[in-house]
Amino acid sequence: MGERSAFQYCTWCFAEIPLDAEVCPDCGTNLDDYARHTPYPDRLIHALHHPLSETRMGAIIALGKQADPHTIGALIDCALEHDGDVIEGLEILHSLAEMPTADPLLKAALQRLAEQHPAHAVRTRAQYLLQAHCQTDRADLQNDQDSSGPKTSA
């Protein structure tokens, strides 16, 4: 059997580099400095462009658990960039479902996936989440109207 070459991916440019590399020979990134000085959410967002689907999936799940609305755009871009990976697209929708429903970017993001993703399963799930989001909006509006209406005494 042939020997396998041992390598890792550069955390910045994703080039295959030797396991013992401290600096990427392709882009010059100091791997230790990148890990120490780049905030974790930024590294997760960057990992959405990784060539390995397993790495992207880990980032998608972690971003969903953080439920940070600032990551919505990056998650949508990932779903459309890797539109052949249906499981990844569905996991992105699962992560989006963890986001605060009051965020206006969420509705636009779900609409974009419902209209543009080529996979039927992803479009269908995005439409379902969009309908649930709209129902939540209507219920919140009704609650606001009920609580601000005139009070009558018995």
mmCIF file of C-alpha atoms in Angstrom:
data_model
loop_
_atom_site.group_PDB
_atom_site.id
_atom_site.type_symbol
_atom_site.label_atom_id
_atom_site.label_comp_id
_atom_site.label_asym_id
_atom_site.label_seq_id
_atom_site.Cartn_x
_atom_site.Cartn_y
_atom_site.Cartn_z
ATOM 1 C CA MET A 1 0.000 0.000 0.000
ATOM 2 C CA GLY A 2 1.158 3.528 -0.738
ATOM 3 C CA GLU A 3 1.952 5.953 2.012
ATOM 4 C CA ARG A 4 -0.546 8.632 2.833
ATOM 5 C CA SER A 5 0.800 12.127 2.969
ATOM 6 C CA ALA A 6 0.100 13.807 6.271
ATOM 7 C CA PHE A 7 -1.217 17.314 5.889
ATOM 8 C CA GLN A 8 -3.531 19.849 7.421
ATOM 9 C CA TYR A 9 -5.468 22.710 5.922
ATOM 10 C CA CYS A 10 -4.384 26.301 6.343
ATOM 11 C CA THR A 11 -7.000 27.981 8.495
ATOM 12 C CA TRP A 12 -7.038 31.030 6.233
ATOM 13 C CA CYS A 13 -6.633 29.919 2.587
ATOM 14 C CA PHE A 14 -7.445 26.196 3.082
ATOM 15 C CA ALA A 15 -4.361 25.087 1.165
ATOM 16 C CA GLU A 16 -2.999 21.653 2.034
ATOM 17 C CA ILE A 17 0.102 22.225 4.164
ATOM 18 C CA PRO A 18 2.442 19.964 6.171
ATOM 19 C CA LEU A 19 1.238 18.949 9.629
ATOM 20 C CA ASP A 20 4.222 20.609 11.277
ATOM 21 C CA ALA A 21 3.798 23.937 9.448
ATOM 22 C CA GLU A 22 3.547 26.993 11.655
ATOM 23 C CA VAL A 23 3.128 29.379 8.737
ATOM 24 C CA CYS A 24 1.209 28.627 5.547
ATOM 25 C CA PRO A 25 3.636 28.499 2.626
ATOM 26 C CA ASP A 26 0.825 29.597 0.267
ATOM 27 C CA CYS A 27 -0.629 32.661 1.987
ATOM 28 C CA GLY A 28 1.831 33.369 4.808
ATOM 29 C CA THR A 29 -0.710 33.083 7.635
ATOM 30 C CA ASN A 30 0.796 32.313 11.028
ATOM 31 C CA LEU A 31 -1.524 29.517 12.145
ATOM 32 C CA ASP A 32 -1.026 30.065 15.870
ATOM 33 C CA ASP A 33 -1.604 33.818 15.602
ATOM 34 C CA TYR A 34 -4.765 33.253 13.589
ATOM 35 C CA ALA A 35 -6.140 30.858 16.204
ATOM 36 C CA ARG A 36 -5.223 33.144 19.116
ATOM 37 C CA HIS A 37 -6.274 36.502 17.730
ATOM 38 C CA THR A 38 -9.305 35.790 15.568
ATOM 39 C CA PRO A 39 -12.572 35.692 17.518
ATOM 40 C CA TYR A 40 -14.250 32.303 17.537
ATOM 41 C CA PRO A 41 -17.413 33.427 15.675
ATOM 42 C CA ASP A 42 -15.233 34.920 12.922
ATOM 43 C CA ARG A 43 -13.316 31.649 12.588
ATOM 44 C CA LEU A 44 -16.600 29.740 12.370
ATOM 45 C CA ILE A 45 -17.903 32.040 9.641
ATOM 46 C CA HIS A 46 -14.647 31.647 7.734
ATOM 47 C CA ALA A 47 -14.881 27.849 8.101
ATOM 48 C CA LEU A 48 -18.142 27.931 6.125
ATOM 49 C CA HIS A 49 -15.917 28.182 3.019
ATOM 50 C CA HIS A 50 -13.767 25.163 3.935
ATOM 51 C CA PRO A 51 -13.423 22.518 1.191
ATOM 52 C CA LEU A 52 -14.382 19.687 3.576
ATOM 53 C CA SER A 53 -18.103 19.377 4.238
ATOM 54 C CA GLU A 54 -17.423 17.954 7.716
ATOM 55 C CA THR A 55 -15.612 21.134 8.711
ATOM 56 C CA ARG A 56 -18.393 23.304 7.297
ATOM 57 C CA MET A 57 -21.000 21.210 9.113
ATOM 58 C CA GLY A 58 -19.215 21.670 12.438
ATOM 59 C CA ALA A 59 -19.187 25.423 11.887
ATOM 60 C CA ILE A 60 -22.880 25.436 10.909
ATOM 61 C CA ILE A 61 -23.868 23.553 14.059
ATOM 62 C CA ALA A 62 -21.723 25.760 16.300
ATOM 63 C CA LEU A 63 -23.134 28.945 14.742
ATOM 64 C CA GLY A 64 -26.663 27.629 15.277
ATOM 65 C CA LYS A 65 -25.950 27.012 18.938
ATOM 66 C CA GLN A 66 -24.658 30.560 19.303
ATOM 67 C CA ALA A 67 -27.861 31.914 17.683
ATOM 68 C CA ASP A 68 -26.149 35.154 16.680
ATOM 69 C CA PRO A 69 -28.233 37.009 14.063
ATOM 70 C CA HIS A 70 -25.045 38.553 12.659
ATOM 71 C CA THR A 71 -24.243 35.137 11.149
ATOM 72 C CA ILE A 72 -27.481 34.785 9.151
ATOM 73 C CA GLY A 73 -26.012 36.176 5.929
ATOM 74 C CA ALA A 74 -22.957 33.934 6.096
ATOM 75 C CA LEU A 75 -25.117 30.850 6.672
ATOM 76 C CA ILE A 76 -27.342 31.687 3.699
ATOM 77 C CA ASP A 77 -24.311 32.297 1.486
ATOM 78 C CA CYS A 78 -22.938 28.895 2.531
ATOM 79 C CA ALA A 79 -26.218 27.158 1.693
ATOM 80 C CA LEU A 80 -26.237 28.694 -1.778
ATOM 81 C CA GLU A 81 -22.502 28.232 -2.378
ATOM 82 C CA HIS A 82 -22.714 24.513 -1.551
ATOM 83 C CA ASP A 83 -26.207 23.971 -2.923
ATOM 84 C CA GLY A 84 -25.529 20.356 -3.882
ATOM 85 C CA ASP A 85 -25.226 19.345 -0.226
ATOM 86 C CA VAL A 86 -28.850 18.953 0.865
ATOM 87 C CA ILE A 87 -27.987 17.750 4.377
ATOM 88 C CA GLU A 88 -25.839 20.835 4.893
ATOM 89 C CA GLY A 89 -28.670 23.048 3.614
ATOM 90 C CA LEU A 90 -31.129 21.471 6.033
ATOM 91 C CA GLU A 91 -28.689 21.895 8.927
ATOM 92 C CA ILE A 92 -28.319 25.560 8.014
ATOM 93 C CA LEU A 93 -32.100 25.879 8.246
ATOM 94 C CA HIS A 94 -31.981 24.159 11.635
ATOM 95 C CA SER A 95 -29.391 26.732 12.728
ATOM 96 C CA LEU A 96 -31.524 29.577 11.372
ATOM 97 C CA ALA A 97 -34.486 28.245 13.360
ATOM 98 C CA GLU A 98 -32.424 28.871 16.509
ATOM 99 C CA MET A 99 -32.074 32.577 15.689
ATOM 100 C CA PRO A 100 -34.245 35.211 17.417
ATOM 101 C CA THR A 101 -37.451 35.462 15.389
ATOM 102 C CA ALA A 102 -37.623 39.240 15.793
ATOM 103 C CA ASP A 103 -34.571 39.750 13.595
ATOM 104 C CA PRO A 104 -35.647 41.228 10.245
ATOM 105 C CA LEU A 105 -32.749 39.535 8.421
ATOM 106 C CA LEU A 106 -34.173 36.122 9.274
ATOM 107 C CA LYS A 107 -37.345 36.549 7.215
ATOM 108 C CA ALA A 108 -35.370 37.783 4.194
ATOM 109 C CA ALA A 109 -32.888 34.914 4.555
ATOM 110 C CA LEU A 110 -35.611 32.274 4.703
ATOM 111 C CA GLN A 111 -37.332 33.871 1.698
ATOM 112 C CA ARG A 112 -34.076 33.776 -0.251
ATOM 113 C CA LEU A 113 -33.554 30.067 0.419
ATOM 114 C CA ALA A 114 -37.210 29.279 -0.298
ATOM 115 C CA GLU A 115 -36.876 30.938 -3.704
ATOM 116 C CA GLN A 116 -33.282 30.241 -4.756
ATOM 117 C CA HIS A 117 -32.064 26.921 -3.369
ATOM 118 C CA PRO A 118 -32.162 24.182 -6.030
ATOM 119 C CA ALA A 119 -32.979 21.364 -3.581
ATOM 120 C CA HIS A 120 -36.695 20.768 -3.074
ATOM 121 C CA ALA A 121 -36.195 19.616 0.531
ATOM 122 C CA VAL A 122 -34.351 22.821 1.437
ATOM 123 C CA ARG A 123 -36.893 25.070 -0.317
ATOM 124 C CA THR A 124 -39.795 23.259 1.366
ATOM 125 C CA ARG A 125 -38.251 23.499 4.829
ATOM 126 C CA ALA A 126 -37.404 27.182 4.269
ATOM 127 C CA GLN A 127 -41.023 27.836 3.262
ATOM 128 C CA TYR A 128 -42.258 26.040 6.388
ATOM 129 C CA LEU A 129 -39.958 28.093 8.633
ATOM 130 C CA LEU A 130 -40.994 31.267 6.818
ATOM 131 C CA GLN A 131 -44.678 30.507 7.452
ATOM 132 C CA ALA A 132 -43.941 29.791 11.116
ATOM 133 C CA HIS A 133 -41.973 33.056 11.299
ATOM 134 C CA CYS A 134 -44.912 34.999 9.812
ATOM 135 C CA GLN A 135 -47.354 33.355 12.247
ATOM 136 C CA THR A 136 -45.075 34.363 15.134
ATOM 137 C CA ASP A 137 -45.030 37.935 13.802
ATOM 138 C CA ARG A 138 -48.844 38.003 13.633
ATOM 139 C CA ALA A 139 -49.173 36.576 17.145
ATOM 140 C CA ASP A 140 -46.677 39.129 18.492
ATOM 141 C CA LEU A 141 -48.593 41.943 16.777
ATOM 142 C CA GLN A 142 -51.880 40.691 18.222
ATOM 143 C CA ASN A 143 -50.371 40.481 21.713
ATOM 144 C CA ASP A 144 -49.026 44.015 21.369
ATOM 145 C CA GLN A 145 -52.468 45.269 20.298
ATOM 146 C CA ASP A 146 -54.193 43.400 23.134
ATOM 147 C CA SER A 147 -51.820 44.781 25.748
ATOM 148 C CA SER A 148 -52.030 48.380 24.483
ATOM 149 C CA GLY A 149 -55.812 48.479 24.074
ATOM 150 C CA PRO A 150 -58.129 50.316 26.472
ATOM 151 C CA LYS A 151 -58.492 48.787 29.893
ATOM 152 C CA THR A 152 -61.995 48.374 31.247
ATOM 153 C CA SER A 153 -62.806 47.958 34.868
ATOM 154 C CA ALA A 154 -65.264 45.365 36.035
#
